[in-house]
Amino acid sequence: MTRRPTGADPSADATAPLLAPELTEAECRRCGTYIAGLDGRYACGVSGWVNDHSEGHRRLPRADEDPDRPPRGRKRPKPLPPGPEDAPPTGR
């Protein structure tokens, strides 16, 4: 596993569609446990070691490329009306 230089990847076109992530495998640099990750990004559940995001094989998607991101301009839901537990105490 080699470290990629940080910074923008000139070969990554920001307008190109993102491909499905590739399952990659390596050894943890801290404890040697065999681990798997996506596109060269790893996290070891045994030792807690995590490699830097810049070491991945492909660029990470931007927030506006997330298909599950809520649409812009979404308003907050209206607050619920007060319930019986919120009523002022009675003089009983």
mmCIF file of N, CA and C in Angstrom, residues 5-69:
data_model
loop_
_atom_site.group_PDB
_atom_site.id
_atom_site.type_symbol
_atom_site.label_atom_id
_atom_site.label_comp_id
_atom_site.label_asym_id
_atom_site.label_seq_id
_atom_site.Cartn_x
_atom_site.Cartn_y
_atom_site.Cartn_z
ATOM 1 N N PRO A 5 -0.044 11.372 -2.822
ATOM 2 C CA PRO A 5 0.181 12.754 -2.402
ATOM 3 C C PRO A 5 -1.133 13.454 -2.141
ATOM 4 N N THR A 6 -1.125 14.358 -1.171
ATOM 5 C CA THR A 6 -2.345 15.103 -0.873
ATOM 6 C C THR A 6 -2.561 16.160 -1.927
ATOM 7 N N GLY A 7 -3.779 16.647 -2.003
ATOM 8 C CA GLY A 7 -4.102 17.675 -2.984
ATOM 9 C C GLY A 7 -5.056 17.122 -4.016
ATOM 10 N N ALA A 8 -5.386 17.948 -4.956
ATOM 11 C CA ALA A 8 -6.359 17.576 -5.983
ATOM 12 C C ALA A 8 -5.755 16.549 -6.932
ATOM 13 N N ASP A 9 -6.556 15.609 -7.330
ATOM 14 C CA ASP A 9 -6.145 14.606 -8.293
ATOM 15 C C ASP A 9 -6.472 15.138 -9.679
ATOM 16 N N PRO A 10 -5.467 15.449 -10.509
ATOM 17 C CA PRO A 10 -5.753 16.046 -11.806
ATOM 18 C C PRO A 10 -6.524 15.123 -12.729
ATOM 19 N N SER A 11 -6.464 13.809 -12.507
ATOM 20 C CA SER A 11 -7.174 12.882 -13.377
ATOM 21 C C SER A 11 -8.644 12.729 -12.987
ATOM 22 N N ALA A 12 -9.032 13.239 -11.810
ATOM 23 C CA ALA A 12 -10.421 13.117 -11.365
ATOM 24 C C ALA A 12 -11.242 14.264 -11.926
ATOM 25 N N ASP A 13 -12.193 13.927 -12.765
ATOM 26 C CA ASP A 13 -13.077 14.934 -13.347
ATOM 27 C C ASP A 13 -14.273 15.107 -12.437
ATOM 28 N N ALA A 14 -14.506 16.320 -11.967
ATOM 29 C CA ALA A 14 -15.585 16.576 -11.007
ATOM 30 C C ALA A 14 -16.959 16.366 -11.624
ATOM 31 N N THR A 15 -17.060 16.378 -12.943
ATOM 32 C CA THR A 15 -18.366 16.210 -13.577
ATOM 33 C C THR A 15 -18.646 14.760 -13.945
ATOM 34 N N ALA A 16 -17.647 13.882 -13.839
ATOM 35 C CA ALA A 16 -17.826 12.475 -14.187
ATOM 36 C C ALA A 16 -18.671 11.777 -13.123
ATOM 37 N N PRO A 17 -19.541 10.853 -13.535
ATOM 38 C CA PRO A 17 -20.336 10.128 -12.539
ATOM 39 C C PRO A 17 -19.439 9.248 -11.679
ATOM 40 N N LEU A 18 -19.816 9.079 -10.431
ATOM 41 C CA LEU A 18 -19.031 8.263 -9.508
ATOM 42 C C LEU A 18 -19.342 6.791 -9.736
ATOM 43 N N LEU A 19 -18.299 5.985 -9.686
ATOM 44 C CA LEU A 19 -18.454 4.545 -9.838
ATOM 45 C C LEU A 19 -18.703 3.922 -8.474
ATOM 46 N N ALA A 20 -19.189 2.709 -8.486
ATOM 47 C CA ALA A 20 -19.404 1.987 -7.231
ATOM 48 C C ALA A 20 -18.050 1.786 -6.547
ATOM 49 N N PRO A 21 -17.998 1.843 -5.213
ATOM 50 C CA PRO A 21 -16.717 1.676 -4.522
ATOM 51 C C PRO A 21 -16.181 0.251 -4.684
ATOM 52 N N GLU A 22 -14.866 0.147 -4.652
ATOM 53 C CA GLU A 22 -14.189 -1.140 -4.777
ATOM 54 C C GLU A 22 -13.780 -1.622 -3.393
ATOM 55 N N LEU A 23 -14.027 -2.887 -3.090
ATOM 56 C CA LEU A 23 -13.620 -3.484 -1.821
ATOM 57 C C LEU A 23 -12.135 -3.779 -1.892
ATOM 58 N N THR A 24 -11.355 -3.215 -0.967
ATOM 59 C CA THR A 24 -9.910 -3.414 -0.941
ATOM 60 C C THR A 24 -9.515 -4.034 0.396
ATOM 61 N N GLU A 25 -8.358 -4.677 0.429
ATOM 62 C CA GLU A 25 -7.904 -5.378 1.631
ATOM 63 C C GLU A 25 -6.467 -4.999 1.933
ATOM 64 N N ALA A 26 -6.123 -4.984 3.216
ATOM 65 C CA ALA A 26 -4.761 -4.654 3.648
ATOM 66 C C ALA A 26 -4.573 -5.149 5.074
ATOM 67 N N GLU A 27 -3.367 -4.936 5.607
ATOM 68 C CA GLU A 27 -3.092 -5.222 7.012
ATOM 69 C C GLU A 27 -3.076 -3.914 7.771
ATOM 70 N N CYS A 28 -3.582 -3.944 9.002
ATOM 71 C CA CYS A 28 -3.555 -2.762 9.864
ATOM 72 C C CYS A 28 -2.101 -2.386 10.122
ATOM 73 N N ARG A 29 -1.786 -1.119 9.997
ATOM 74 C CA ARG A 29 -0.407 -0.664 10.214
ATOM 75 C C ARG A 29 -0.028 -0.657 11.687
ATOM 76 N N ARG A 30 -1.010 -0.735 12.568
ATOM 77 C CA ARG A 30 -0.710 -0.722 13.996
ATOM 78 C C ARG A 30 -0.583 -2.129 14.570
ATOM 79 N N CYS A 31 -1.548 -3.015 14.250
ATOM 80 C CA CYS A 31 -1.533 -4.335 14.900
ATOM 81 C C CYS A 31 -1.387 -5.511 13.932
ATOM 82 N N GLY A 32 -1.475 -5.268 12.621
ATOM 83 C CA GLY A 32 -1.303 -6.336 11.649
ATOM 84 C C GLY A 32 -2.557 -7.125 11.330
ATOM 85 N N THR A 33 -3.689 -6.761 11.912
ATOM 86 C CA THR A 33 -4.945 -7.455 11.632
ATOM 87 C C THR A 33 -5.322 -7.269 10.166
ATOM 88 N N TYR A 34 -5.829 -8.326 9.553
ATOM 89 C CA TYR A 34 -6.283 -8.270 8.170
ATOM 90 C C TYR A 34 -7.595 -7.499 8.137
ATOM 91 N N ILE A 35 -7.649 -6.395 7.383
ATOM 92 C CA ILE A 35 -8.842 -5.547 7.338
ATOM 93 C C ILE A 35 -9.253 -5.295 5.894
ATOM 94 N N ALA A 36 -10.500 -4.934 5.706
ATOM 95 C CA ALA A 36 -11.030 -4.584 4.395
ATOM 96 C C ALA A 36 -11.578 -3.169 4.463
ATOM 97 N N GLY A 37 -11.585 -2.518 3.324
ATOM 98 C CA GLY A 37 -12.098 -1.152 3.265
ATOM 99 C C GLY A 37 -12.656 -0.871 1.884
ATOM 100 N N LEU A 38 -13.063 0.360 1.682
ATOM 101 C CA LEU A 38 -13.592 0.778 0.392
ATOM 102 C C LEU A 38 -12.618 1.752 -0.252
ATOM 103 N N ASP A 39 -12.197 1.431 -1.463
ATOM 104 C CA ASP A 39 -11.308 2.297 -2.248
ATOM 105 C C ASP A 39 -10.048 2.704 -1.490
ATOM 106 N N GLY A 40 -9.469 1.799 -0.719
ATOM 107 C CA GLY A 40 -8.215 2.077 -0.037
ATOM 108 C C GLY A 40 -8.343 2.885 1.237
ATOM 109 N N ARG A 41 -9.541 3.029 1.765
ATOM 110 C CA ARG A 41 -9.743 3.723 3.043
ATOM 111 C C ARG A 41 -10.095 2.661 4.079
ATOM 112 N N TYR A 42 -9.296 2.621 5.149
ATOM 113 C CA TYR A 42 -9.412 1.543 6.118
ATOM 114 C C TYR A 42 -9.616 2.058 7.532
ATOM 115 N N ALA A 43 -10.251 1.232 8.352
ATOM 116 C CA ALA A 43 -10.380 1.461 9.787
ATOM 117 C C ALA A 43 -10.306 0.096 10.456
ATOM 118 N N CYS A 44 -9.424 -0.035 11.447
ATOM 119 C CA CYS A 44 -9.245 -1.304 12.153
ATOM 120 C C CYS A 44 -10.119 -1.306 13.404
ATOM 121 N N GLY A 45 -10.965 -2.294 13.522
ATOM 122 C CA GLY A 45 -11.819 -2.419 14.684
ATOM 123 C C GLY A 45 -11.103 -2.967 15.905
ATOM 124 N N VAL A 46 -9.905 -3.530 15.739
ATOM 125 C CA VAL A 46 -9.157 -4.096 16.856
ATOM 126 C C VAL A 46 -8.334 -3.013 17.549
ATOM 127 N N SER A 47 -7.525 -2.286 16.771
ATOM 128 C CA SER A 47 -6.614 -1.299 17.372
ATOM 129 C C SER A 47 -7.137 0.129 17.297
ATOM 130 N N GLY A 48 -8.136 0.377 16.456
ATOM 131 C CA GLY A 48 -8.666 1.732 16.304
ATOM 132 C C GLY A 48 -7.920 2.571 15.282
ATOM 133 N N TRP A 49 -6.952 1.978 14.579
ATOM 134 C CA TRP A 49 -6.191 2.714 13.572
ATOM 135 C C TRP A 49 -7.075 3.030 12.378
ATOM 136 N N VAL A 50 -6.927 4.235 11.823
ATOM 137 C CA VAL A 50 -7.656 4.669 10.632
ATOM 138 C C VAL A 50 -6.648 5.351 9.715
ATOM 139 N N ASN A 51 -6.655 5.001 8.427
ATOM 140 C CA ASN A 51 -5.740 5.701 7.524
ATOM 141 C C ASN A 51 -6.376 7.015 7.082
ATOM 142 N N ASP A 52 -5.550 7.912 6.589
ATOM 143 C CA ASP A 52 -6.012 9.233 6.170
ATOM 144 C C ASP A 52 -6.880 9.111 4.917
ATOM 145 N N HIS A 53 -7.903 9.933 4.817
ATOM 146 C CA HIS A 53 -8.818 9.860 3.671
ATOM 147 C C HIS A 53 -8.113 10.110 2.339
ATOM 148 N N SER A 54 -7.009 10.854 2.371
ATOM 149 C CA SER A 54 -6.304 11.175 1.132
ATOM 150 C C SER A 54 -5.570 9.963 0.552
ATOM 151 N N GLU A 55 -5.460 8.879 1.305
ATOM 152 C CA GLU A 55 -4.787 7.680 0.818
ATOM 153 C C GLU A 55 -5.701 6.812 -0.043
ATOM 154 N N GLY A 56 -6.943 7.188 -0.195
ATOM 155 C CA GLY A 56 -7.874 6.387 -0.982
ATOM 156 C C GLY A 56 -7.523 6.378 -2.456
ATOM 157 N N HIS A 57 -8.098 5.425 -3.180
ATOM 158 C CA HIS A 57 -7.800 5.258 -4.601
ATOM 159 C C HIS A 57 -8.590 6.220 -5.476
ATOM 160 N N ARG A 58 -9.712 6.700 -5.005
ATOM 161 C CA ARG A 58 -10.552 7.621 -5.780
ATOM 162 C C ARG A 58 -10.947 8.800 -4.914
ATOM 163 N N ARG A 59 -11.434 9.841 -5.548
ATOM 164 C CA ARG A 59 -11.879 11.013 -4.801
ATOM 165 C C ARG A 59 -13.168 10.686 -4.054
ATOM 166 N N LEU A 60 -13.382 11.376 -2.944
ATOM 167 C CA LEU A 60 -14.628 11.219 -2.203
ATOM 168 C C LEU A 60 -15.706 12.071 -2.848
ATOM 169 N N PRO A 61 -16.965 11.632 -2.815
ATOM 170 C CA PRO A 61 -18.034 12.436 -3.415
ATOM 171 C C PRO A 61 -18.290 13.707 -2.614
ATOM 172 N N ARG A 62 -18.722 14.749 -3.307
ATOM 173 C CA ARG A 62 -19.108 16.000 -2.651
ATOM 174 C C ARG A 62 -20.520 15.840 -2.096
ATOM 175 N N ALA A 63 -20.897 16.719 -1.194
ATOM 176 C CA ALA A 63 -22.218 16.636 -0.570
ATOM 177 C C ALA A 63 -23.324 16.754 -1.611
ATOM 178 N N ASP A 64 -23.148 17.592 -2.624
ATOM 179 C CA ASP A 64 -24.210 17.754 -3.618
ATOM 180 C C ASP A 64 -24.321 16.548 -4.556
ATOM 181 N N GLU A 65 -23.387 15.608 -4.484
ATOM 182 C CA GLU A 65 -23.464 14.381 -5.271
ATOM 183 C C GLU A 65 -24.143 13.246 -4.509
ATOM 184 N N ASP A 66 -24.512 13.473 -3.256
ATOM 185 C CA ASP A 66 -25.143 12.450 -2.430
ATOM 186 C C ASP A 66 -26.609 12.301 -2.833
ATOM 187 N N PRO A 67 -27.026 11.122 -3.317
ATOM 188 C CA PRO A 67 -28.418 10.960 -3.737
ATOM 189 C C PRO A 67 -29.395 10.986 -2.560
ATOM 190 N N ASP A 68 -28.914 10.775 -1.333
ATOM 191 C CA ASP A 68 -29.795 10.775 -0.163
ATOM 192 C C ASP A 68 -29.864 12.130 0.524
ATOM 193 N N ARG A 69 -29.182 13.122 -0.004
ATOM 194 C CA ARG A 69 -29.173 14.453 0.610
ATOM 195 C C ARG A 69 -30.542 15.099 0.430
#
